[in-house]
Coordinates of C-alpha atoms and ligand atoms in Angstrom, one line a residue:
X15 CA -192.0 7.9 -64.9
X16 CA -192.1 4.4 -65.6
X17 CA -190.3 2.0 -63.9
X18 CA -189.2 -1.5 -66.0
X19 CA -186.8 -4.0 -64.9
X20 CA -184.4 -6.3 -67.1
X21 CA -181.8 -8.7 -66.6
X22 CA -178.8 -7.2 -68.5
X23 CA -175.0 -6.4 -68.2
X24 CA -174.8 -2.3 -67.7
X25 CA -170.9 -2.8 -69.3
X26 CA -173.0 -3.8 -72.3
X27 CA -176.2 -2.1 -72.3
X28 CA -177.0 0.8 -74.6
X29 CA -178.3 4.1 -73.1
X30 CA -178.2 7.7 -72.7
X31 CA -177.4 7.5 -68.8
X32 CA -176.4 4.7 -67.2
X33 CA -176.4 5.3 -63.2
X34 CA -173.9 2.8 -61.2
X35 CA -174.1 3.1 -57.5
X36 CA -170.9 2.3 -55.7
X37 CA -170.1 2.1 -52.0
X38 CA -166.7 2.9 -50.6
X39 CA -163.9 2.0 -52.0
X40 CA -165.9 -0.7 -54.3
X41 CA -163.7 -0.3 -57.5
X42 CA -164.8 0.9 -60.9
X43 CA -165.9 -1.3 -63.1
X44 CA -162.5 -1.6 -65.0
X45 CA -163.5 -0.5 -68.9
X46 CA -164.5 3.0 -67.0
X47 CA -161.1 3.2 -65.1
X48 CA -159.9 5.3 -68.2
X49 CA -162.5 7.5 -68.0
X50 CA -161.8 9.3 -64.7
X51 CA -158.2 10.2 -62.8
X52 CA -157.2 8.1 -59.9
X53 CA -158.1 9.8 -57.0
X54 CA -161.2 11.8 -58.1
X55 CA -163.9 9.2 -56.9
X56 CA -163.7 8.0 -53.5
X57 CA -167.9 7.2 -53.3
X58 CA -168.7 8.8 -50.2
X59 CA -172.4 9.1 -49.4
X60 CA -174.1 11.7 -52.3
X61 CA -170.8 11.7 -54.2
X62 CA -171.5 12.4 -58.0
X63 CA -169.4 11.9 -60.8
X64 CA -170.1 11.7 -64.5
X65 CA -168.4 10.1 -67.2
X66 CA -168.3 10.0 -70.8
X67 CA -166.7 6.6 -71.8
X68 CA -166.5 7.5 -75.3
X69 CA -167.0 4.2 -76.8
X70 CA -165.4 2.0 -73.8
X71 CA -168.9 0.8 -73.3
X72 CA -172.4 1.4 -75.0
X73 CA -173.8 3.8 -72.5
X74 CA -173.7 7.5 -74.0
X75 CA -173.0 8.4 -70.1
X76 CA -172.3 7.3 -66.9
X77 CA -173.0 8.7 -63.5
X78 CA -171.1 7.0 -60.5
X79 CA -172.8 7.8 -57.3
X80 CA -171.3 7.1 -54.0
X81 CA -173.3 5.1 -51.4
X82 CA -171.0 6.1 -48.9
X83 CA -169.4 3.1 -46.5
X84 CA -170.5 -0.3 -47.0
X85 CA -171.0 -2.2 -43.9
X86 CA -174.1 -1.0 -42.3
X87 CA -175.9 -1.3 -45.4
X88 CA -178.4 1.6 -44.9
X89 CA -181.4 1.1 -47.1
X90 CA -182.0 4.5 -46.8
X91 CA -179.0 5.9 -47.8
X92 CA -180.1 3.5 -51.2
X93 CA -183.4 5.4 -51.5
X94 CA -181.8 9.2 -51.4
X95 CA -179.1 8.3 -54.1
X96 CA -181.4 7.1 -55.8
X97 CA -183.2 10.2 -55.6
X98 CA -180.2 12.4 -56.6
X99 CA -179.6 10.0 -60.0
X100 CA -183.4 10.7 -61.0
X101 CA -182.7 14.7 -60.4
X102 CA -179.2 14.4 -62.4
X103 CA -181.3 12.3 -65.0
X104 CA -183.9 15.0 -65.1
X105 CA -180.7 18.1 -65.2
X106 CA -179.4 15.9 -67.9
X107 CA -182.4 16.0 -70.1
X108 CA -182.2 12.7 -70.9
X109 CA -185.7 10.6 -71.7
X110 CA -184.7 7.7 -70.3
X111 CA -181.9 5.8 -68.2
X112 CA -180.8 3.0 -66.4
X113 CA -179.7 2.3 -63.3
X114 CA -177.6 -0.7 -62.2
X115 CA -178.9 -2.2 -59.2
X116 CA -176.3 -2.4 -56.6
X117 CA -175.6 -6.0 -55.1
X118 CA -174.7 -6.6 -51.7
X119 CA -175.2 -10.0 -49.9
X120 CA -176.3 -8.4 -46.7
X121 CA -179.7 -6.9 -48.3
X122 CA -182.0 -9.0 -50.6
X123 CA -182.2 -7.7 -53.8
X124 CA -185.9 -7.0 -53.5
X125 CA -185.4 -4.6 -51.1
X126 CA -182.9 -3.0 -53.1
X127 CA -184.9 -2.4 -56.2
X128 CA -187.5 -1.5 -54.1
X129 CA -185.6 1.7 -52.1
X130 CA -184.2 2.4 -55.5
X131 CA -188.0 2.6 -57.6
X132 CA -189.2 4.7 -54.3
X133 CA -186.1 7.0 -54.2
X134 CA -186.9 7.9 -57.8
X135 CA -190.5 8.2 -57.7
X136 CA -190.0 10.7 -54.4
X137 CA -187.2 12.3 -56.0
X138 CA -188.9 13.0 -59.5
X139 CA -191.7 14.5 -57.5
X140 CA -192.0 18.3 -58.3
X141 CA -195.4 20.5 -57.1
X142 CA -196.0 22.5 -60.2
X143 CA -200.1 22.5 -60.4
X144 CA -199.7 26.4 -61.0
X145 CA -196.8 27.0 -62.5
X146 CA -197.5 28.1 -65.5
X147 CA -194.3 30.5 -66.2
X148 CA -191.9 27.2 -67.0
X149 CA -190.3 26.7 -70.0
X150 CA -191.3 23.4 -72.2
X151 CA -187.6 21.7 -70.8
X152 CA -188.1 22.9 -67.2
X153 CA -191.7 21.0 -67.7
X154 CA -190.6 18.1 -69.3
X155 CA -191.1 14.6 -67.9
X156 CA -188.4 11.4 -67.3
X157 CA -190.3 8.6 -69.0
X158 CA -188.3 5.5 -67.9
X159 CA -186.3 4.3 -65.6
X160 CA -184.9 0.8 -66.4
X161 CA -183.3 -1.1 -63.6
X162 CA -180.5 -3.5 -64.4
X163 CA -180.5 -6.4 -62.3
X164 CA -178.8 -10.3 -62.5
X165 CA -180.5 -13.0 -64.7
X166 CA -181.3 -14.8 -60.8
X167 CA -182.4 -12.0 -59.1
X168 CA -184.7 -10.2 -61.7
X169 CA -187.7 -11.4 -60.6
X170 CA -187.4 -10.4 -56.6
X171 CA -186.1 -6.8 -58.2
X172 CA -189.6 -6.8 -60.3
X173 CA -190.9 -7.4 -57.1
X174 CA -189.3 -5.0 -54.7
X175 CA -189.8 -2.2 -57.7
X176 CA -193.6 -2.8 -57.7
X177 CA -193.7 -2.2 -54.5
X178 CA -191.8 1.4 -54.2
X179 CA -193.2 2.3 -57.0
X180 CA -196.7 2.1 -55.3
X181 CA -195.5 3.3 -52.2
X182 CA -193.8 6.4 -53.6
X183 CA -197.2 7.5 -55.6
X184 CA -198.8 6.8 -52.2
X185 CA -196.7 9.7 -50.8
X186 CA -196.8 11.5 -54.1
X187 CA -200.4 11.8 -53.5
X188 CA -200.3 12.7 -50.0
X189 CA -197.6 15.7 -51.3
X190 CA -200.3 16.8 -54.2
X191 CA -202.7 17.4 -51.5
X192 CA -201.2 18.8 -48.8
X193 CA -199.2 21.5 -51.7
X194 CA -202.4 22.1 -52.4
X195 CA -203.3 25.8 -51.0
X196 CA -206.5 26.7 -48.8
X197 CA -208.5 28.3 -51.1
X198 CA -208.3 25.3 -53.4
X199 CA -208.3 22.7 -51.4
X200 CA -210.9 23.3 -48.8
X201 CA -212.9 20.1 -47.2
X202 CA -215.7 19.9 -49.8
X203 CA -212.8 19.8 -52.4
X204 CA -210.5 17.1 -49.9
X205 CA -214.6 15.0 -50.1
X206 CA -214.1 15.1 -53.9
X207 CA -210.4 13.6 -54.4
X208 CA -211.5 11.1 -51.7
X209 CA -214.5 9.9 -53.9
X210 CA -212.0 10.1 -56.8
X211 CA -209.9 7.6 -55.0
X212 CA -212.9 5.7 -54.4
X213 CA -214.4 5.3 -57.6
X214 CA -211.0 4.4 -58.6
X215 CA -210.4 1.6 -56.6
X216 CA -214.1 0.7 -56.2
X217 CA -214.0 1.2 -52.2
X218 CA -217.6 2.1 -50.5
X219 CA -217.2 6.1 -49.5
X220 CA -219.4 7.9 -47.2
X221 CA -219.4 11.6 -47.0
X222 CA -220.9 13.9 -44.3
X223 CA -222.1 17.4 -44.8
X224 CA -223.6 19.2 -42.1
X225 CA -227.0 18.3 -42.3
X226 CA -225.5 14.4 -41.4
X227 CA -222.9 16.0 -38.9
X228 CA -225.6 17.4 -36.9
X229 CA -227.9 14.6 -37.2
X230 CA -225.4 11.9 -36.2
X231 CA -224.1 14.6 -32.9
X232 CA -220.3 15.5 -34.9
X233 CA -220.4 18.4 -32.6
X234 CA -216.7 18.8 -32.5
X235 CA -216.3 19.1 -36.4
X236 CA -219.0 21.5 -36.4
X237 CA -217.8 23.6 -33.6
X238 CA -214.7 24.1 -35.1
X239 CA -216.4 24.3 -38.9
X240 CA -218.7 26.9 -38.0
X241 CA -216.0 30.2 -38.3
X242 CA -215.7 29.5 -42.2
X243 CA -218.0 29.9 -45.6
X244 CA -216.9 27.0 -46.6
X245 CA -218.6 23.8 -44.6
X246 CA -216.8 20.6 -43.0
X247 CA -216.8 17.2 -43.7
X248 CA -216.6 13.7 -42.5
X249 CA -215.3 11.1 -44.9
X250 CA -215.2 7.6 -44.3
X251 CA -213.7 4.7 -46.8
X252 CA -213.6 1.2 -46.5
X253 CA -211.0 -1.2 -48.2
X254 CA -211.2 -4.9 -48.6
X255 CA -214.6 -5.5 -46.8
X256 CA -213.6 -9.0 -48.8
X257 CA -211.4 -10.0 -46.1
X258 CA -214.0 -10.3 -43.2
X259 CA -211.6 -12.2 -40.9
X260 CA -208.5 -10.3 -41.6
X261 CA -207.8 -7.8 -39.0
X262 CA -209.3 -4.4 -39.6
X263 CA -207.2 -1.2 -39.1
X264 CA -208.8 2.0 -38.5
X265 CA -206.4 5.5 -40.4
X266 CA -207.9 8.4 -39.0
X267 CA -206.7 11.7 -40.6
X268 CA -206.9 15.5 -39.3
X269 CA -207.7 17.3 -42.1
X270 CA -207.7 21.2 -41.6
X271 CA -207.4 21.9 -44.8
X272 CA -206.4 25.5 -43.4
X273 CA -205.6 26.7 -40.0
X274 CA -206.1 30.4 -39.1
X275 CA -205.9 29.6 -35.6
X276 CA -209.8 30.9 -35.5
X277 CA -210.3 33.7 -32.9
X278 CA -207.2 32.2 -31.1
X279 CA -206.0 33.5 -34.1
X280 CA -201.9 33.0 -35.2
X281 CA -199.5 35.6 -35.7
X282 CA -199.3 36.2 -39.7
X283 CA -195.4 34.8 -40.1
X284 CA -195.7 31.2 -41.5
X285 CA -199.2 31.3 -41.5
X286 CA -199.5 30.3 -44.7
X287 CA -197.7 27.1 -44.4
X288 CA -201.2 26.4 -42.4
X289 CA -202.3 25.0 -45.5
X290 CA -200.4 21.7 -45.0
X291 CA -202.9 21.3 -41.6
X292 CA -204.7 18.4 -43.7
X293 CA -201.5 16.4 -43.8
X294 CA -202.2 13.5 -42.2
X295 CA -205.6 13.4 -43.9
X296 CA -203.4 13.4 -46.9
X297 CA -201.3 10.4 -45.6
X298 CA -204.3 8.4 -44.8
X299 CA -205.4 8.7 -48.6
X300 CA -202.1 8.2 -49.8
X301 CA -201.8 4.9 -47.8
X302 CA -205.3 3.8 -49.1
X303 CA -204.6 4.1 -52.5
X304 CA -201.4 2.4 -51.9
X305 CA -203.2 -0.7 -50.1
X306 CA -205.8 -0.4 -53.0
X307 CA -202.9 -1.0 -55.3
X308 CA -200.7 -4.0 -53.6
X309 CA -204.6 -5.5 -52.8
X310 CA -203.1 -6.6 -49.0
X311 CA -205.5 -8.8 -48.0
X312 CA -206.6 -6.1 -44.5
X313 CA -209.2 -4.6 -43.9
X314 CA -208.4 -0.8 -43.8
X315 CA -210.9 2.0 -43.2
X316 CA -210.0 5.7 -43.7
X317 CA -211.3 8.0 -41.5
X318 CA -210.9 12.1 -42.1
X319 CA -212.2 14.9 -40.4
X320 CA -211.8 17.3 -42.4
X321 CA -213.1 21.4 -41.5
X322 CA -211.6 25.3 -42.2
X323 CA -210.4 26.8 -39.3
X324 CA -211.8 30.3 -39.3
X325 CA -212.5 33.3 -37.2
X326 CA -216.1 34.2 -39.2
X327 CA -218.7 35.6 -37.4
X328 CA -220.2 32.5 -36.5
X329 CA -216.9 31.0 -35.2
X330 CA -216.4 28.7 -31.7
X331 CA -215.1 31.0 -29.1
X332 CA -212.5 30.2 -26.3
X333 CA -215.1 29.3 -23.7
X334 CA -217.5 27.8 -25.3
X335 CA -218.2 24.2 -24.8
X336 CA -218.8 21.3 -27.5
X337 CA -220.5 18.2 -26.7
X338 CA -218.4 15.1 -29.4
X339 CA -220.1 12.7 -31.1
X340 CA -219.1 9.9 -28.0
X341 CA -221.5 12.3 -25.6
X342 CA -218.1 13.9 -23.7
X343 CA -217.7 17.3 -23.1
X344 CA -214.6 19.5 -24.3
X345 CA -214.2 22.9 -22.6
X346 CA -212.2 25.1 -25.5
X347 CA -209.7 27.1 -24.1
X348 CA -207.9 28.1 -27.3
X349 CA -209.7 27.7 -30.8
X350 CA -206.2 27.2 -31.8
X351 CA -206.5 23.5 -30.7
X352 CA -209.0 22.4 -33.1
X353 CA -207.3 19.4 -34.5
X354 CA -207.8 17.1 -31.3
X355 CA -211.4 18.5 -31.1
X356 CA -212.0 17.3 -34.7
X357 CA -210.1 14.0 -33.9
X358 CA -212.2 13.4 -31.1
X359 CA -215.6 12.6 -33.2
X360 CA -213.4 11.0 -35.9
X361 CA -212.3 8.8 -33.1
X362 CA -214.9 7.8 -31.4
X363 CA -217.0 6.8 -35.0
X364 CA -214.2 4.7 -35.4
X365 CA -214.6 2.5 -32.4
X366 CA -218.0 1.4 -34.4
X367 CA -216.1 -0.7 -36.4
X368 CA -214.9 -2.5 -33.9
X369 CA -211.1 -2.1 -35.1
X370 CA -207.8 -4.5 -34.3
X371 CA -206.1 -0.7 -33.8
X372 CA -206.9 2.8 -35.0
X373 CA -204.0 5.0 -36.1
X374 CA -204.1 8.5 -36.5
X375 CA -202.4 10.8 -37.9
X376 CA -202.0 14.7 -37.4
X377 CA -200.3 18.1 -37.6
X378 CA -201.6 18.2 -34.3
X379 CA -198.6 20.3 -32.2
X380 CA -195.8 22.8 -32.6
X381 CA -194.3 21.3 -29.7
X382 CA -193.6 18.2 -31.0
X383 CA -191.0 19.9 -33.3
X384 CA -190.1 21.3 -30.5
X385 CA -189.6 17.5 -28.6
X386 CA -188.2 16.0 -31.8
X387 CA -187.1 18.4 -34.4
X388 CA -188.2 17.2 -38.0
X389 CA -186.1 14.1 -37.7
X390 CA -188.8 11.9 -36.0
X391 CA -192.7 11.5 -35.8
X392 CA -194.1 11.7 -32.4
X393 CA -195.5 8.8 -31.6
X394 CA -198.1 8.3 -28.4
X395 CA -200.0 4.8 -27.5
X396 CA -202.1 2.8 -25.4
X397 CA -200.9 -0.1 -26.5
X398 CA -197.5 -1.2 -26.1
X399 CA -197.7 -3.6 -29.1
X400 CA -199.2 -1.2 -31.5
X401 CA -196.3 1.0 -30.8
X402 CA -193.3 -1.1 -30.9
X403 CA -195.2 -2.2 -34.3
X404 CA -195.1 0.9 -35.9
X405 CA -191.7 2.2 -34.6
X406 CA -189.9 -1.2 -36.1
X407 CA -192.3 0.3 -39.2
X408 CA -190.9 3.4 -39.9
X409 CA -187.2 1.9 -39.1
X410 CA -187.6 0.0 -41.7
X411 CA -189.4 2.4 -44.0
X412 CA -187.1 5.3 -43.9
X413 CA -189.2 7.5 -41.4
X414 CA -188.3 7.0 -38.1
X415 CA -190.8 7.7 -35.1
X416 CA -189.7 8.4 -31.3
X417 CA -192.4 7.5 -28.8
X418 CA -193.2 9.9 -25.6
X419 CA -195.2 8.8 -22.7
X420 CA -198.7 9.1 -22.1
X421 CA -198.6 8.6 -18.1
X422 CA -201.6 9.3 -16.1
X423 CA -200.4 12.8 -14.9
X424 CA -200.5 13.9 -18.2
X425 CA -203.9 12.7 -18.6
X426 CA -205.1 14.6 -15.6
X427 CA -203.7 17.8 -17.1
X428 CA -206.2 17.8 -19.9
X429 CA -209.4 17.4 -17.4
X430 CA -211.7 20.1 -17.0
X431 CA -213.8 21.7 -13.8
X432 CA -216.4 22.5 -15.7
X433 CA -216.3 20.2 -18.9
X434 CA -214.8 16.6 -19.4
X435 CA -212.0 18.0 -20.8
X436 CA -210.2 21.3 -22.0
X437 CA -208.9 21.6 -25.3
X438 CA -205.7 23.3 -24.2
X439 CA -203.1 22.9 -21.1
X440 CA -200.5 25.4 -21.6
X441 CA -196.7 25.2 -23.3
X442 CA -195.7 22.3 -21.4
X443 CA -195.5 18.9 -22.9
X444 CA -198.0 20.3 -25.6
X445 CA -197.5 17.5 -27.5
X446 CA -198.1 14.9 -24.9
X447 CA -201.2 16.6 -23.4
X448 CA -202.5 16.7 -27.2
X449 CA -202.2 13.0 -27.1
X450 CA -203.7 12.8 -23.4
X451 CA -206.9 14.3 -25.3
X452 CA -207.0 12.1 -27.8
X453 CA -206.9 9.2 -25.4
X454 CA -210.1 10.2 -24.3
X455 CA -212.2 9.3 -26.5
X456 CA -210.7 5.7 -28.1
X457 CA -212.0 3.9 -24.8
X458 CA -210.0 0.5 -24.8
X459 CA -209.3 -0.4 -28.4
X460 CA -205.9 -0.6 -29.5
X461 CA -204.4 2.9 -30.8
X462 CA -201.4 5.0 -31.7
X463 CA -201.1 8.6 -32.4
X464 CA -198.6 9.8 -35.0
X465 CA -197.9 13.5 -34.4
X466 CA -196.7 15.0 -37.9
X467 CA -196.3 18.9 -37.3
X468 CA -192.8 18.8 -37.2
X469 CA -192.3 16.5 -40.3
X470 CA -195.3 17.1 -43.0
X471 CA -193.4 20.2 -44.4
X472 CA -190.1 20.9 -45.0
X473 CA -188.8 24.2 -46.0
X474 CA -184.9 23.2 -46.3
X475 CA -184.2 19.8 -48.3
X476 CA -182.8 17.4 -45.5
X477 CA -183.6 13.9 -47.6
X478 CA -183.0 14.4 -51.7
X479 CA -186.1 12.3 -51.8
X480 CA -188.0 15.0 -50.0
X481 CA -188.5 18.1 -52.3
X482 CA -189.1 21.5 -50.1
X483 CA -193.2 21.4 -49.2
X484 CA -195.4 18.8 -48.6
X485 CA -193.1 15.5 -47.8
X486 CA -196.1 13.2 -47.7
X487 CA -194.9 11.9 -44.4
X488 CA -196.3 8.5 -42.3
X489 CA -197.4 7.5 -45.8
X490 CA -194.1 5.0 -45.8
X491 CA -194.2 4.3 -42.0
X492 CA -197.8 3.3 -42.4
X493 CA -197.7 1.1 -45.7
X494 CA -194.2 -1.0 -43.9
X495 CA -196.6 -1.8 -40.7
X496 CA -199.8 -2.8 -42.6
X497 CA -197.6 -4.7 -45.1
X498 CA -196.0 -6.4 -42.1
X499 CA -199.3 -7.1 -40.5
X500 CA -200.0 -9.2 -43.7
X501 CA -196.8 -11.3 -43.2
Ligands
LIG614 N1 -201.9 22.9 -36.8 C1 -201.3 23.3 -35.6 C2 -200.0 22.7 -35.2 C3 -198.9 22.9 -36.2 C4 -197.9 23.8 -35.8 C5 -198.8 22.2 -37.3 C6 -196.8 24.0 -36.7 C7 -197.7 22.4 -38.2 C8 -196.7 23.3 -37.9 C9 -202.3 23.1 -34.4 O1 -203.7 23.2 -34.8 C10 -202.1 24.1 -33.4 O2 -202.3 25.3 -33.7 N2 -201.6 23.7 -32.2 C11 -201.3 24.6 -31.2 C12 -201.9 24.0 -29.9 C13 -201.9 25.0 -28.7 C14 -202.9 26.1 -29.0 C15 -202.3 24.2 -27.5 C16 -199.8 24.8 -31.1 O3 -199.1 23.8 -31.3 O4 -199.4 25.9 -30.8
LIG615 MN1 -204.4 25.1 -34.7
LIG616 ZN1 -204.1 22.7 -36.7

């Protein structure tokens, strides 16, 4: 779907659906008051009504959405009606709408058109790669969304729209990917889209198979490689190597592109959703190609370890011991853990570059959802900066994260007798003690750690923006702190 923006009265524009967006008790625009009885549109928060003015203005239709009460403005709420106009558009059948941007004076209009272009971009998204059962209408595409905006504030809405508009294909990305199933989407396959990324933006790639991973001493991607046919891999990408003195932030995804649980193995119920276990692989090439596209002038490198979790023959075992690529030892209690041990080499690579802060992202714990529910990304940090940074980030973006301690006793839980450290501590604070893992192996550079289990997938549809699967999540929280690094 395109997304175009012109300057134009909706009471006098001609389209098949014209979308008006009202808060509470904002009155009708008064050539529609005919069109509905007194009483049925109040405009609380996801209220929908349509109309069919007949002639009382050009638009064919109109659908009234309620924004719910005006004062907070909640950019948010913005984004998911948004979201339920493009699925109405899309029920309606219509090729094309409008939508008329809602004015308030306590929200710039920028930001506006931008939560408006994301919220339809998220909301359009649908995972149909192999469906191939749909009928031609169930298939068909919006083309266009037009928003209307004032003659003085048209260009900051061209603006804003850009913007979500990149954003939301940046998450759309990260969805198409983590949908993706295991057999498809394995980490040679996760290499390939990378490159394709690459080559599209024209960004220097590196890919490691496992000749490199052993020669280089990736003995934690290997370890946790070496149950599956189908080999791991290291992928590195660089963006704006232009901007030599801009600061350079390290994205470092887990990318288990599917996670038996090896011979820690997990029960069968839900296992499937394992699939999703690259997901914050995903988000890191989702925020890359979003970067790519709004050219912020950052240096951002993406870093993915990506492997199959398996329990093949030639599987890690609970006892065995891995030496990582920074030399330390990890004891591996439970080949279940095997995103921190992959993070741990991805990790320490990326202290070679020296970065302002590295950032990773990972389904990395069940108990996180347990912590936070799906409402809230973990967050964990050696950097008190870095972390109020990225919670004011996903704030603003939409996708809020909740930060959990990393105190020294936790750290002490994840030591070893026999290695460095042990891979796995028990239920309790599972998904702090991942994080006290992690911390082990960044030394003193700057970094946060977004824990995404409890958010990457959602099975119910709490956000209309978020369809049921892959929700592309951090992609948003990560683009509104880089893009507030720039400013
Ligand atoms: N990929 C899982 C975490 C996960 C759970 C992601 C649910 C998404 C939804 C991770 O590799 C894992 O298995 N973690 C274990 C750690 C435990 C063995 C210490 C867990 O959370 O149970
Ligand atoms: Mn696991
Ligand atoms: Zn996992």
């Amino acid at each position: 779907m395109r997304i175009s923006v012109t300057s134009g009265d909706p009471l006098t524009t001609e389209t098949s659906l014209l979308i008006i967006a009202l808060w509470e008790d904002d009155p009708l625009p008064p050539p529609l008051s005919g069109s509905i009885e007194p009483g049925d549109w109040s405009g609380t928060f996801k209220q929908t009504q349509l109309l069919y003015p007949r002639g009382a203005i050009p638009a064919r239709r109109v659908l009234l959405l309620g924004l719910g009460k005006r004062a907070p403005v909640d950019v948010d709420r913005v984004r998911e009606v948004a979201a339920v106009g493009v699925q109405r558009a899309r029920d309606l059948g219509v090729d094309r709408y409008a939508f008329a941007l809602p004015v308030t004076v306590e929200v710039a209009p920028a930001s506006i058109a931008e939560a408006i272009a994301e919220g339809s971009i998220l909301g359009d998204y649908r995972f149909l790669a192999y469906k191939t059962d749909l009928k031609p209408e169930e298939r068909r595409e919006l083309k266009e969304l037009t928003l209307l905006a004032t003659p003085e504030s048209a260009d900051e809405a061209v603006r804003g729209a850009t913007i979500g508009g990149v954003v939301a294909r940046g998450v759309n990305l990260a969805r198409e990917l983590a949908n993706r199933p295991g057999n498809e989407l394995n980490p040679a396959r996760l290499a390939d889209r990378a490159r394709e990324l690459a080559a599209t933006y024209n960004l220097p790639i590196t890919v490691f198979g496992p000749t490199e991973l052993r020669e280089h001493g990736f003995g934690g991607i290997l370890g946790v490689g070496q149950g599956s046919a189908n080999e791991p891999r290291f992928i590195a990408i660089e963006y704006g190597a232009q901007y030599a003195d801009a600061p350079a932030i390290c994205l470092v995804g887990k990318g288990i592109t599917f996670d038996s649980g090896g011979l820690s193995i997990k029960p069968a119920e839900n296992m499937d959703a394992m699939k999703m276990d690259m997901s914050g692989a995903a988000a890191v090439l989702g925020a890359l190609q979003a970067v790519a596209e709004l050219q912020l002038p950052l240096r951002v490198i993406g870093l993915i370890g990506s492997a199959e979790n398996m329990p093949g023959a030639a599987a890690y075992r609970p006892g065995d011991i891995l030496t990582t690529l920074s030399g330390k030892t990890v004891e591996v209690l439970n080949t279940d853990a095997e995103g921190r041990i992959v993070l741990a080499d991805v990790l320490a690579y990326a202290r070679r570059y020296n970065p302002t802060a590295m950032i990773d992202l990972a389904t990395l714990t069940g108990a996180v959802g347990v912590a936070l529910g799906p409402h809230a990304i973990g967050l964990m940090a050696n950097d008190d900066a870095l972390a109020q940074r990225l919670l004011r980030a996903g704030e603003a973006a939409g996708e809020r994260a909740w930060q959990l301690p990393l105190w020294q006793p936790y750290k002490e839980m994840v030591k070893s007798e026999i290695a460095d450290v042990r891979n796995s501590t028990g239920r309790q604070g599972g998904a702090i003690t991942a994080a006290a893992f992690l911390s082990n192996f960044v030394g003193d550079c700057p970094w946060a750690h977004l824990d995404i289990a409890a958010t990457a997938w959602t099975d119910a549809k709490p956000k209309a923006y978020n369809p049921k699967g892959a929700t592309g999540a951090g992609v948003r929280l990560l683009l509104q702190a880089l893009r507030a690094w720039v400013a």
